[in-house]
Amino acid sequence: MSRRQPGRASRHWSIAFAVIATLVALSMILGACATDPQQAAAQQAKAKLDSELHHARADLGVPDSLLQPIERQEQTIAGGAGGSRYSYNDAAANYALLYSQLIGIEQTAIQTLQTQTQNDLQAFSDILITRRTQGFTEASDYQARLDQALKRYAAAKTAGDFAQLDSFVRQQTGALNALWPAWQKLQDFKATLHAVHLSGASTSLSDLEYSQDLQAFRDASSADRYQRLVGVIDGQTLQLVADQTEALPYVGATMLAIFQARVNDLRAWGETRAADAFQQQHDGDAKDLAAAQDLADYLTLAQLITKQSNAMTLPWFRGQAREDLRQLRTQVDSVMAKNPLLAYEYADQYEGVGNMTSEFNGARSVDDYLRADADTRVMLTNLRALQDNLRDTTAPSQAHRVDLQLMQTYNVMTGKVIVISLTEQTARLYENGALVFWAYVTTGRVELPTPPGLHFAMQKLYHTEFKSSEPKNSPLWYAPTAINYAILFANYGFFLHDAWWRYQFGPGSNLPHWDPLAFNDGTHGCINFAEDNMTWIYNWTPLGTPVIIY
């Protein structure tokens, strides 16, 4: 039976129908696009936002860290386009809101990044001081980088300038943080080599490796390089164990002795729980060492001790920071017991030991504890200097031994330095270690103390106006005040500046007193000078000048 074939006319109708249906559908789509002003508005708003993002990044130098939150929100808005419940009207409004937020970021980026850079420069300076006082010769290389960073800060103008500088500063701080664990590991390797030497075994290859490690350490390199060095030394130690069979008992005993010493540190610093746990590990390792018979036993034990020692890194640095904080508290309590007005700056919850305590309590990583410890050590150094200076009968107009000692500690004997004695209410200005100017000052009152420490001249303002951050009903509020000369020396708005409204400066002016002009008390944390003195200091002081306050 034959099949019936469709006729030619029927085929033509089918084709025509398909063409018409396609054209109708296309017309509907194009018509919808053409008649949907909300979609067009959303597209225009997105294009405007994208253009401004490009301008912020390429022309203004706003870093990705500030732009990425905007970009993530934009992606979220765009991701739902075309969905059945998607509103182009809402999308356009959200794009417009993001655009406004972006303009706000552009307008505040310089101030935000400048403040962030100030904070990170302070962190760099504090950890550098710690490494210098620990005797690291590598600190000189980092000092040169700090000097370079301060010059770049003084010349910075755009958000991009500050962002690039801040990245550089953070890299240096990270390297100084990583330097200490690498040094400890290097000393452990040196002690292990010494044990092998005592056994009479040859260590020529390992001695060469140690020399190479030491050179890599001395190169004052990046944080990554120091961290890699730790892993390299771990491998070299295990290879030494594998190569020196006859020295294995000596090597094992040395590794355990180093481990025990660090456990003892933990216990002395109040890390009791960690000390108990590691002591248990040590005692088990000691039994394994006594029972070890062949190379495999010693290698297994060496690997285990290395792993346990590395696990001790965080609690060890936490314990060290805890101990230094304890010493600071003890020193503060001792001075305050003699006279509560002698060191109220150090006892303060925001600028003194309270701030150090908050920093320690908020720390979580090794770097956090290193930063907290560095800040604590600077404050402890300056408080001890304050106590030493109390016994110095040198006239305030003469160079003080404690000033010079602090300058040596902080490696700022060359160039210009401003030193402020809180107890004397006196500023002494030095150039290349020689006193060139001095003046009486007024520092922060008890409620709003001046922050002790090592700071730097960060910004200079001429004919500006200071406004109180306190509400008008606060006893700490003050009316907008014209300032002729001001030098920012610390974060959060602390300045050296003239105080034309004050009659009295010098000893006692930071405490309640009678002043025939105004302000019968200390400052709000800034350091006040008579106008003539501040004029001289303003002209003499370049940006980056160290400001030591003790």
XYZ file of C-alpha atoms in Angstrom:
550
model
C 0.000 0.000 0.000
C 1.470 3.377 -0.949
C 1.708 6.317 1.498
C -0.073 9.498 0.666
C 2.398 12.355 0.003
C 1.490 15.882 1.128
C 0.759 18.231 -1.658
C 2.921 21.168 -2.650
C 0.355 23.716 -1.422
C 0.211 22.057 1.994
C 3.973 22.258 2.341
C 3.948 25.950 1.415
C 1.335 26.690 4.071
C 3.430 24.931 6.740
C 6.518 26.913 5.867
C 4.605 30.172 5.775
C 3.041 29.516 9.147
C 6.440 28.796 10.710
C 7.907 31.994 9.272
C 4.962 34.046 10.474
C 5.177 32.510 13.975
C 8.901 33.281 14.170
C 8.392 36.851 13.041
C 5.592 37.359 15.531
C 7.728 36.007 18.388
C 10.691 38.140 17.373
C 8.440 41.151 17.096
C 7.098 40.501 20.576
C 10.597 40.229 22.004
C 11.859 43.342 20.277
C 8.711 45.149 21.159
C 9.056 44.204 24.802
C 12.643 45.439 24.851
C 11.729 48.632 23.144
C 8.805 49.322 25.429
C 10.484 48.488 28.803
C 11.903 51.796 30.073
C 12.685 50.232 33.476
C 15.151 47.792 31.933
C 16.774 50.588 29.950
C 17.040 52.715 33.096
C 18.661 49.828 34.990
C 21.172 49.301 32.191
C 22.027 52.990 32.121
C 22.447 53.089 35.916
C 24.734 50.048 35.794
C 26.813 51.550 32.984
C 27.188 54.767 34.979
C 28.310 52.784 38.023
C 30.804 50.747 35.971
C 32.256 53.914 34.465
C 32.714 55.460 37.909
C 34.320 52.266 39.239
C 36.838 52.423 36.399
C 37.503 56.101 37.162
C 37.970 55.376 40.880
C 40.422 52.567 40.219
C 42.333 53.860 37.186
C 42.343 57.619 37.732
C 42.020 58.103 41.495
C 43.964 55.020 42.616
C 41.279 53.839 45.049
C 42.418 50.335 46.074
C 40.450 47.159 45.455
C 39.899 46.693 49.192
C 37.555 49.719 49.164
C 35.929 49.000 45.798
C 35.255 45.276 46.091
C 32.233 45.611 48.436
C 30.559 47.829 45.800
C 31.440 45.393 43.020
C 30.116 42.398 44.941
C 26.797 44.130 45.530
C 26.607 45.103 41.859
C 27.164 41.471 40.832
C 24.368 40.373 43.168
C 21.954 42.861 41.602
C 22.927 41.918 38.048
C 22.830 38.186 38.790
C 19.043 38.057 39.046
C 18.300 39.907 35.771
C 15.742 38.165 33.586
C 14.119 36.234 36.423
C 10.366 36.092 36.736
C 10.378 38.180 39.916
C 13.222 40.492 38.931
C 12.396 44.200 39.152
C 14.385 46.449 36.835
C 12.960 49.422 38.683
C 14.478 48.162 41.974
C 17.718 47.315 40.144
C 18.022 50.862 38.798
C 17.449 52.282 42.274
C 20.043 49.934 43.791
C 22.620 50.793 41.123
C 22.006 54.477 41.841
C 22.468 53.848 45.569
C 25.757 52.039 44.935
C 26.861 54.945 42.753
C 26.214 57.370 45.614
C 28.130 55.121 48.009
C 31.004 54.979 45.537
C 31.152 58.775 45.301
C 31.289 58.852 49.105
C 34.166 56.375 49.081
C 36.025 58.497 46.524
C 35.552 61.604 48.652
C 36.724 59.956 51.863
C 39.271 57.509 50.404
C 42.257 59.763 50.947
C 41.395 60.406 54.606
C 40.550 56.732 55.208
C 43.763 55.491 53.625
C 45.831 58.207 55.259
C 44.585 57.160 58.703
C 45.147 53.496 57.886
C 48.685 54.269 56.728
C 49.341 56.206 59.944
C 48.236 53.186 61.978
C 50.396 50.825 59.967
C 53.413 53.134 60.127
C 53.043 53.118 63.917
C 52.889 49.304 63.913
C 55.982 49.145 61.689
C 57.822 51.520 64.005
C 56.871 49.628 67.180
C 57.913 46.186 65.940
C 61.125 47.684 64.545
C 61.919 49.110 67.983
C 61.372 45.672 69.518
C 63.683 43.993 67.027
C 66.334 46.657 67.556
C 66.252 46.276 71.349
C 66.584 42.498 70.819
C 69.891 43.192 69.093
C 69.069 42.302 65.497
C 71.546 43.987 63.149
C 69.008 43.473 60.350
C 66.970 46.242 61.971
C 69.183 48.818 60.231
C 67.860 47.735 56.836
C 64.293 48.052 58.058
C 65.078 51.424 59.634
C 66.116 52.675 56.206
C 62.805 51.397 54.836
C 60.890 53.153 57.607
C 62.703 56.395 56.796
C 61.818 55.887 53.143
C 58.181 55.212 54.049
C 57.956 58.392 56.128
C 59.290 60.441 53.194
C 56.769 58.809 50.872
C 54.020 59.554 53.390
C 55.001 63.224 53.460
C 54.827 63.366 49.647
C 51.618 61.299 49.253
C 48.675 63.137 47.720
C 46.276 60.648 46.121
C 44.414 57.620 47.419
C 46.663 55.504 45.216
C 49.778 57.010 46.832
C 48.562 56.076 50.299
C 47.348 52.628 49.205
C 50.697 51.723 47.622
C 52.613 53.046 50.616
C 50.405 51.169 53.060
C 51.001 47.916 51.171
C 54.766 48.499 51.406
C 54.564 49.294 55.131
C 52.510 46.186 55.882
C 55.035 44.028 54.027
C 57.850 45.363 56.216
C 55.859 44.814 59.405
C 55.051 41.266 58.300
C 58.715 40.586 57.647
C 59.725 41.872 61.095
C 57.022 39.702 62.661
C 58.240 36.611 60.764
C 61.872 37.367 61.606
C 61.624 36.266 65.240
C 60.243 32.726 64.679
C 62.836 32.240 61.931
C 65.586 33.321 64.330
C 64.388 30.863 66.949
C 64.448 28.048 64.394
C 67.935 29.072 63.298
C 69.152 28.948 66.901
C 67.600 25.509 67.348
C 69.492 24.256 64.286
C 72.700 25.784 65.615
C 72.226 24.005 68.963
C 71.580 20.707 67.169
C 74.765 21.144 65.127
C 76.669 21.828 68.328
C 75.391 18.565 69.797
C 76.625 16.690 66.730
C 80.018 18.403 67.032
C 80.289 17.205 70.621
C 79.683 13.638 69.462
C 82.714 13.884 67.170
C 80.702 13.381 63.966
C 81.357 15.412 60.837
C 78.844 18.155 59.999
C 80.554 19.900 57.080
C 77.466 19.869 54.841
C 75.128 20.971 57.621
C 77.574 23.685 58.656
C 77.429 25.012 55.098
C 73.640 24.880 55.161
C 73.604 26.794 58.448
C 75.845 29.488 56.922
C 73.514 29.754 53.956
C 70.497 29.943 56.261
C 72.170 32.681 58.277
C 72.900 34.676 55.126
C 69.297 34.276 53.978
C 68.206 35.535 57.390
C 70.584 38.505 57.249
C 69.229 39.569 53.869
C 66.312 41.254 55.706
C 63.909 39.830 53.198
C 60.135 39.385 53.059
C 57.810 37.598 55.462
C 57.366 34.769 52.954
C 61.110 34.281 52.769
C 61.419 34.006 56.549
C 58.493 31.608 56.702
C 60.037 29.424 53.997
C 63.315 29.478 55.899
C 61.571 27.895 58.904
C 60.458 24.982 56.727
C 63.884 24.651 55.136
C 65.576 24.418 58.540
C 63.083 21.785 59.694
C 64.060 19.688 56.663
C 67.757 20.231 57.259
C 67.425 19.134 60.879
C 65.708 15.912 59.869
C 68.365 15.281 57.218
C 71.055 15.812 59.840
C 69.417 13.156 61.992
C 69.309 10.771 59.040
C 72.983 11.360 58.154
C 74.571 11.191 61.627
C 73.574 7.835 63.070
C 76.237 7.856 65.763
C 75.115 11.280 67.012
C 71.422 10.468 67.261
C 71.244 10.281 71.084
C 72.944 13.704 71.331
C 70.633 15.248 68.760
C 67.520 13.813 70.408
C 68.601 15.041 73.839
C 69.282 18.543 72.484
C 65.907 18.774 70.758
C 64.202 17.712 73.979
C 66.194 20.238 76.020
C 65.089 23.070 73.708
C 61.512 21.824 73.924
C 61.666 21.717 77.734
C 63.083 25.248 77.931
C 60.124 26.585 75.981
C 57.688 24.639 78.138
C 59.344 26.273 81.163
C 58.819 29.696 79.517
C 55.137 28.949 79.068
C 54.757 28.001 82.712
C 56.646 31.077 83.926
C 54.476 33.324 81.734
C 51.182 31.972 83.016
C 50.348 29.704 80.061
C 49.689 26.877 82.502
C 47.240 24.827 80.446
C 49.475 24.893 77.361
C 52.544 24.158 79.500
C 50.872 21.083 81.028
C 49.898 19.749 77.589
C 53.344 20.249 76.096
C 55.033 18.877 79.210
C 53.057 15.686 78.744
C 54.246 15.510 75.144
C 57.838 16.137 76.230
C 57.733 13.374 78.839
C 56.377 10.936 76.256
C 59.131 11.965 73.842
C 61.728 11.379 76.557
C 60.499 7.810 77.000
C 60.593 7.261 73.236
C 64.150 8.592 73.124
C 65.260 6.190 75.861
C 63.672 3.295 73.965
C 64.953 4.282 70.503
C 67.205 1.672 68.892
C 67.608 2.415 65.213
C 67.532 5.236 62.675
C 63.795 4.858 62.012
C 63.052 5.334 65.722
C 65.151 8.508 65.926
C 63.775 9.928 62.683
C 60.206 9.359 63.814
C 60.950 11.012 67.138
C 62.714 13.984 65.499
C 59.737 14.561 63.202
C 57.372 14.390 66.167
C 59.376 16.855 68.283
C 59.614 19.254 65.325
C 55.849 19.120 64.847
C 55.208 19.650 68.558
C 57.678 22.547 68.739
C 56.026 24.279 65.792
C 52.650 23.868 67.490
C 54.059 25.754 70.484
C 54.684 28.928 68.448
C 51.349 30.639 69.115
C 51.104 29.966 72.874
C 54.792 30.883 73.270
C 54.361 34.335 71.712
C 51.082 34.783 73.566
C 52.879 33.985 76.801
C 55.683 36.408 76.030
C 53.170 39.190 75.315
C 51.294 38.297 78.516
C 54.496 38.545 80.559
C 55.441 41.957 79.150
C 51.908 43.194 79.794
C 52.179 41.931 83.382
C 55.430 43.844 83.820
C 53.809 46.999 82.443
C 50.889 46.661 84.849
C 53.291 46.128 87.748
C 55.303 49.229 86.822
C 52.171 51.342 86.401
C 50.767 50.198 89.752
C 54.097 50.908 91.445
C 54.312 54.479 90.157
C 50.635 55.207 90.758
C 50.898 53.924 94.335
C 53.491 56.617 95.019
C 51.585 59.397 93.286
C 48.431 58.843 91.169
C 49.236 61.946 89.122
C 52.742 60.862 88.098
C 51.803 58.378 85.394
C 48.062 58.666 84.804
C 48.756 58.590 81.058
C 50.161 55.062 81.414
C 47.286 53.954 83.631
C 44.611 55.218 81.247
C 42.154 52.711 79.758
C 42.372 54.220 76.273
C 45.930 55.541 75.881
C 47.815 53.471 78.442
C 47.803 50.006 79.934
C 44.079 49.643 79.265
C 44.713 49.999 75.542
C 47.528 47.436 75.720
C 45.229 45.043 77.576
C 42.498 45.404 74.950
C 45.011 44.800 72.196
C 46.266 41.646 73.909
C 42.746 40.355 74.609
C 41.776 40.918 70.978
C 44.820 39.114 69.562
C 44.293 35.790 67.802
C 47.297 35.139 65.548
C 51.054 35.143 66.093
C 51.239 38.499 64.279
C 48.531 39.921 66.568
C 50.484 38.948 69.677
C 53.728 40.276 68.210
C 52.045 43.648 67.554
C 50.521 43.750 71.040
C 53.865 42.880 72.579
C 55.722 45.496 70.535
C 53.298 48.220 71.646
C 53.579 47.071 75.260
C 57.379 47.117 75.176
C 57.483 50.680 73.863
C 55.188 51.843 76.664
C 57.193 49.886 79.239
C 60.443 51.428 77.947
C 59.036 54.951 78.196
C 57.562 54.390 81.661
C 60.932 53.216 82.950
C 62.465 56.303 81.375
C 59.915 58.461 83.212
C 60.943 56.879 86.508
C 64.650 57.380 85.787
C 64.056 60.998 84.842
C 62.330 61.706 88.169
C 65.738 61.298 89.822
C 67.466 63.654 87.353
C 68.039 67.159 88.715
C 69.189 68.577 85.369
C 67.475 71.872 84.491
C 64.635 71.515 81.972
C 66.507 73.800 79.573
C 69.432 71.354 79.371
C 69.794 68.023 77.544
C 68.673 65.108 79.733
C 70.439 61.767 79.949
C 67.120 59.885 79.664
C 66.226 61.782 76.475
C 69.471 60.646 74.858
C 69.036 57.073 76.072
C 65.581 56.891 74.515
C 66.906 58.359 71.276
C 69.614 55.684 71.219
C 67.088 52.935 71.964
C 64.883 54.102 69.113
C 67.872 54.727 66.808
C 67.042 58.383 66.169
C 70.315 59.989 67.238
C 70.745 61.515 63.784
C 68.419 64.114 62.353
C 65.731 66.038 64.214
C 63.838 64.660 67.230
C 61.210 66.140 69.549
C 61.191 64.766 73.117
C 58.319 65.517 75.511
C 58.622 64.872 79.254
C 55.135 64.439 80.711
C 56.246 64.907 84.307
C 58.307 68.027 83.509
C 55.717 69.386 81.038
C 58.678 70.250 78.874
C 59.635 69.788 75.222
C 63.276 69.455 74.197
C 64.246 69.477 70.531
C 67.426 67.777 69.373
C 69.350 67.742 66.114
C 72.003 65.040 65.662
C 71.960 64.463 69.411
C 72.461 68.122 70.372
C 69.795 70.211 72.124
C 68.728 73.132 69.893
C 65.497 74.374 71.514
C 63.324 73.832 74.565
C 59.920 75.049 75.755
C 57.368 74.481 78.466
C 54.200 72.741 77.300
C 50.776 71.644 78.510
C 49.739 68.038 77.864
C 46.505 66.082 78.298
C 44.408 66.338 81.423
C 43.680 63.257 83.550
C 40.432 62.469 81.702
C 42.030 62.840 78.247
C 45.741 62.050 78.537
C 48.414 62.460 75.896
C 49.520 59.044 74.538
C 53.064 58.059 75.566
C 55.239 56.321 72.980
C 57.286 56.926 69.869
C 55.318 58.851 67.246
C 56.135 60.803 64.087
C 55.157 64.168 62.621
C 52.503 63.059 60.123
C 50.833 66.239 58.921
C 51.267 70.014 59.251
C 48.323 72.414 59.300
C 48.518 76.203 59.053
C 45.639 78.468 60.127
C 43.090 75.752 60.749
C 40.138 75.301 63.081
C 39.633 72.579 65.673
C 36.126 71.443 66.576
C 35.144 69.437 69.613
C 33.982 65.856 69.126
C 32.013 66.093 72.381
C 28.339 67.169 72.592
C 27.667 70.697 73.783
C 26.315 69.499 77.121
C 29.594 67.708 77.880
C 32.056 69.354 80.291
C 34.750 68.420 77.743
C 33.132 70.336 74.870
C 34.853 73.447 73.533
C 33.792 76.011 70.968
C 35.369 75.917 67.473
C 38.879 77.245 67.998
C 41.275 78.870 65.538
C 44.735 77.285 65.510
C 47.697 78.941 63.842
C 50.220 76.079 63.720
C 49.527 72.370 64.215
C 51.547 69.191 63.678
C 49.748 65.842 63.804
C 51.947 63.453 65.795
C 49.702 60.470 66.538
C 46.553 58.834 65.275
C 43.073 59.877 66.324
C 43.810 63.595 66.098
C 46.630 64.324 68.565
C 48.562 67.475 67.616
C 51.388 69.688 68.736
C 49.852 73.153 68.387
C 49.837 76.709 69.673
C 47.400 77.661 72.423
C 47.111 81.449 72.293
C 44.353 81.291 74.931
C 46.639 79.860 77.656
C 48.629 81.916 80.087
C 50.350 79.099 81.970
C 52.543 76.331 80.507
C 54.971 73.972 82.214
C 54.833 71.962 85.477
C 51.299 71.533 86.813
C 49.558 73.050 83.799
C 48.221 69.606 82.780
C 46.358 69.398 86.112
C 43.551 71.555 87.545
C 44.877 75.069 88.166
C 43.848 78.683 87.842
C 44.547 80.295 84.497
C 43.553 83.974 84.104
C 42.811 83.455 80.398
C 40.968 80.137 79.991
C 41.101 76.357 80.383
C 42.009 75.793 84.031
C 43.179 72.272 83.229
C 45.249 70.229 80.804
C 44.481 69.688 77.129
C 42.199 67.173 75.418
C 45.262 65.040 74.605
C 47.151 67.432 72.351
C 50.378 69.152 73.382
C 50.049 72.934 73.699
C 52.823 75.483 73.188
C 52.987 79.226 73.504
C 52.379 80.696 70.042
C 55.910 82.061 69.544
C 57.444 78.711 70.480
C 55.070 76.781 68.212
C 55.869 79.084 65.317
C 59.566 78.182 65.646
C 58.824 74.448 66.062
C 56.435 74.404 63.094
C 59.072 75.885 60.791
C 61.850 73.664 62.179
C 59.992 70.326 62.028
C 59.909 68.306 58.784
C 57.315 65.606 58.283
C 58.570 62.275 59.577
C 60.308 63.812 62.600
C 60.231 61.379 65.576
C 58.209 62.576 68.583
C 59.131 60.709 71.784
C 56.655 61.180 74.619
C 57.523 59.755 78.034
